[in-house]
Coordinates of C-alpha atoms in Angstrom, one line a residue:
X241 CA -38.4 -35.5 29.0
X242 CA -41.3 -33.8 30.2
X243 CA -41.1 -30.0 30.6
X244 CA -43.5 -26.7 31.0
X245 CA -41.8 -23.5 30.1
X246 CA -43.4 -20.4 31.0
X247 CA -43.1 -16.7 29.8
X248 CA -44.8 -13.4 29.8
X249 CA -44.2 -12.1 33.0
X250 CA -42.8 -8.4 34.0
X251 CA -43.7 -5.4 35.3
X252 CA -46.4 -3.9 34.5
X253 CA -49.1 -0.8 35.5
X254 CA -52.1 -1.3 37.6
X255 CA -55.0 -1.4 34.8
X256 CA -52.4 -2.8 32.1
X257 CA -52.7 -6.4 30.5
X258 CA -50.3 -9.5 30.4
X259 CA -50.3 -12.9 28.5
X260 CA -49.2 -15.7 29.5
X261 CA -47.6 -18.9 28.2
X262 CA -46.9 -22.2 28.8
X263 CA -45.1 -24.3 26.2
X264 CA -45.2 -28.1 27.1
X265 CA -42.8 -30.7 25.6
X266 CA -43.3 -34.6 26.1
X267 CA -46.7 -34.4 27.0
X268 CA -50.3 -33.9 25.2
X269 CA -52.0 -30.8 26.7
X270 CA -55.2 -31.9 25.5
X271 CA -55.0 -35.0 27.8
X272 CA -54.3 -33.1 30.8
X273 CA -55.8 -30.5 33.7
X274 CA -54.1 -27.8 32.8
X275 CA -53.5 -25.1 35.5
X276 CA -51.7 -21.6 36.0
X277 CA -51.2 -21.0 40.0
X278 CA -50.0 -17.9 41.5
X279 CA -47.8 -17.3 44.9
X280 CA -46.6 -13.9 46.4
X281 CA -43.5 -14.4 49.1
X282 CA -45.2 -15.6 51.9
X283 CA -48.7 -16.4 50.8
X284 CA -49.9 -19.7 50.0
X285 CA -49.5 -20.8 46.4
X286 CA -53.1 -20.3 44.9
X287 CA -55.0 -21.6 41.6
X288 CA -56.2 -19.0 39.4
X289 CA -57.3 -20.4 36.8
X290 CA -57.6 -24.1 34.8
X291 CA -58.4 -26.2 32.2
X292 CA -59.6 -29.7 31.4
X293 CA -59.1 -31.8 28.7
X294 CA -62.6 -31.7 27.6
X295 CA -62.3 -27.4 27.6
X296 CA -63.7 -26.5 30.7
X297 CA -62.6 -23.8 32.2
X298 CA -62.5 -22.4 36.0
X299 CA -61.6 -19.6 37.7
X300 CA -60.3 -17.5 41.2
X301 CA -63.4 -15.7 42.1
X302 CA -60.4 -12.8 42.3
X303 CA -59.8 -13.2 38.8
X304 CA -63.4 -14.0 37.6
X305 CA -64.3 -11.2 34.0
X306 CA -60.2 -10.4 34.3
X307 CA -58.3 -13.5 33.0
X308 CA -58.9 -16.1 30.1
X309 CA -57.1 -19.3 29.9
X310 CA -57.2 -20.7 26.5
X311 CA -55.5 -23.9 25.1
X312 CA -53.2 -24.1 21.5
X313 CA -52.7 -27.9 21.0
X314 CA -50.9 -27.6 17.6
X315 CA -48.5 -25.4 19.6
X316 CA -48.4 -27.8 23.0
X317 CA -49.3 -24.3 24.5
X318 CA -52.0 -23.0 27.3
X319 CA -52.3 -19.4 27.7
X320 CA -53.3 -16.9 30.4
X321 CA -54.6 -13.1 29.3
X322 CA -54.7 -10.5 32.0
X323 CA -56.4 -7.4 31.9
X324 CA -57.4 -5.0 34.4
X325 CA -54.6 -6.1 36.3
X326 CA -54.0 -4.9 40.5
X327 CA -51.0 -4.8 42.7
X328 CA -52.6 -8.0 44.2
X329 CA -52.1 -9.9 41.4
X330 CA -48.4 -9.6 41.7
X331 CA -47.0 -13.1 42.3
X332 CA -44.9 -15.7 40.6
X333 CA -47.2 -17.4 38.0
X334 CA -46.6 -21.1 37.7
X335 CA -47.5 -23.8 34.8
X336 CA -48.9 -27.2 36.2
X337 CA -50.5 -30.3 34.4
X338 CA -52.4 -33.0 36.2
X339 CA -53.2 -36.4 34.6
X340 CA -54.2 -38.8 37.3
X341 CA -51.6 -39.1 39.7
X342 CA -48.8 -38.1 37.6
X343 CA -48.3 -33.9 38.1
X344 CA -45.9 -31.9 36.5
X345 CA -44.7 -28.0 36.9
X346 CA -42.6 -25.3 34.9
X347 CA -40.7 -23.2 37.0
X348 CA -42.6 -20.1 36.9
X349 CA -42.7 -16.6 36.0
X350 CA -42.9 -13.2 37.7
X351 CA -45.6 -10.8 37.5
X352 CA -44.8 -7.3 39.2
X353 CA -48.4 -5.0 39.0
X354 CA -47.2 -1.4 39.9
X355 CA -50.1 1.0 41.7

């Protein structure tokens, strides 16, 4: 069975740093579009920041110089490093892998910024 796990999240102080992880089983990461959205209560669910399977990488302008996702495929794991973060950037942080049609997501973890 296929399944994204993430972890990382908490609370942490505006200006502090968080990484992020996202352990996949059943699936090859390097095959896929790999993606970490974000969605605060109320706001529309938003993507930060992604991968492809040939490496490239894009970004939120919001997030642009601030957060690096980065791919481990001996560990079937994509990560997302924050620094500098804001009280904006508190949301729920959610794992999602594309290939084709076929779209799979963890189940997300929270990240609280305090000001």
């Amino acid at each position: 069975q296929v399944q994204l796990v993430e972890s990382g999240g908490g609370l942490v102080q505006a200006g502090g740093s968080l990484r992020l992880s996202c352990v996949a089983s059943g699936i090859t990461v390097s095959r896929y579009f790999i993606g970490w959205y974000r969605q605060a209560p109320g706001k529309q669910r938003e993507l930060v920041a992604g991968i492809s399977s040939g490496g490239s990488t894009n970004y939120a302008d919001s997030v642009k110089g601030r957060f690096t996702i980065s791919r481990d495929n001996a560990k079937a794991t994509v990560y997302l490093q924050m620094i500098s973060l804001k009280p904006e950037d508190t949301a729920v942080y959610s794992c999602n892998a594309r290939l084709s049609t076929i779209t799979y997501w963890g189940q997300g973890t929270q990240v609280t910024v305090s000001s």
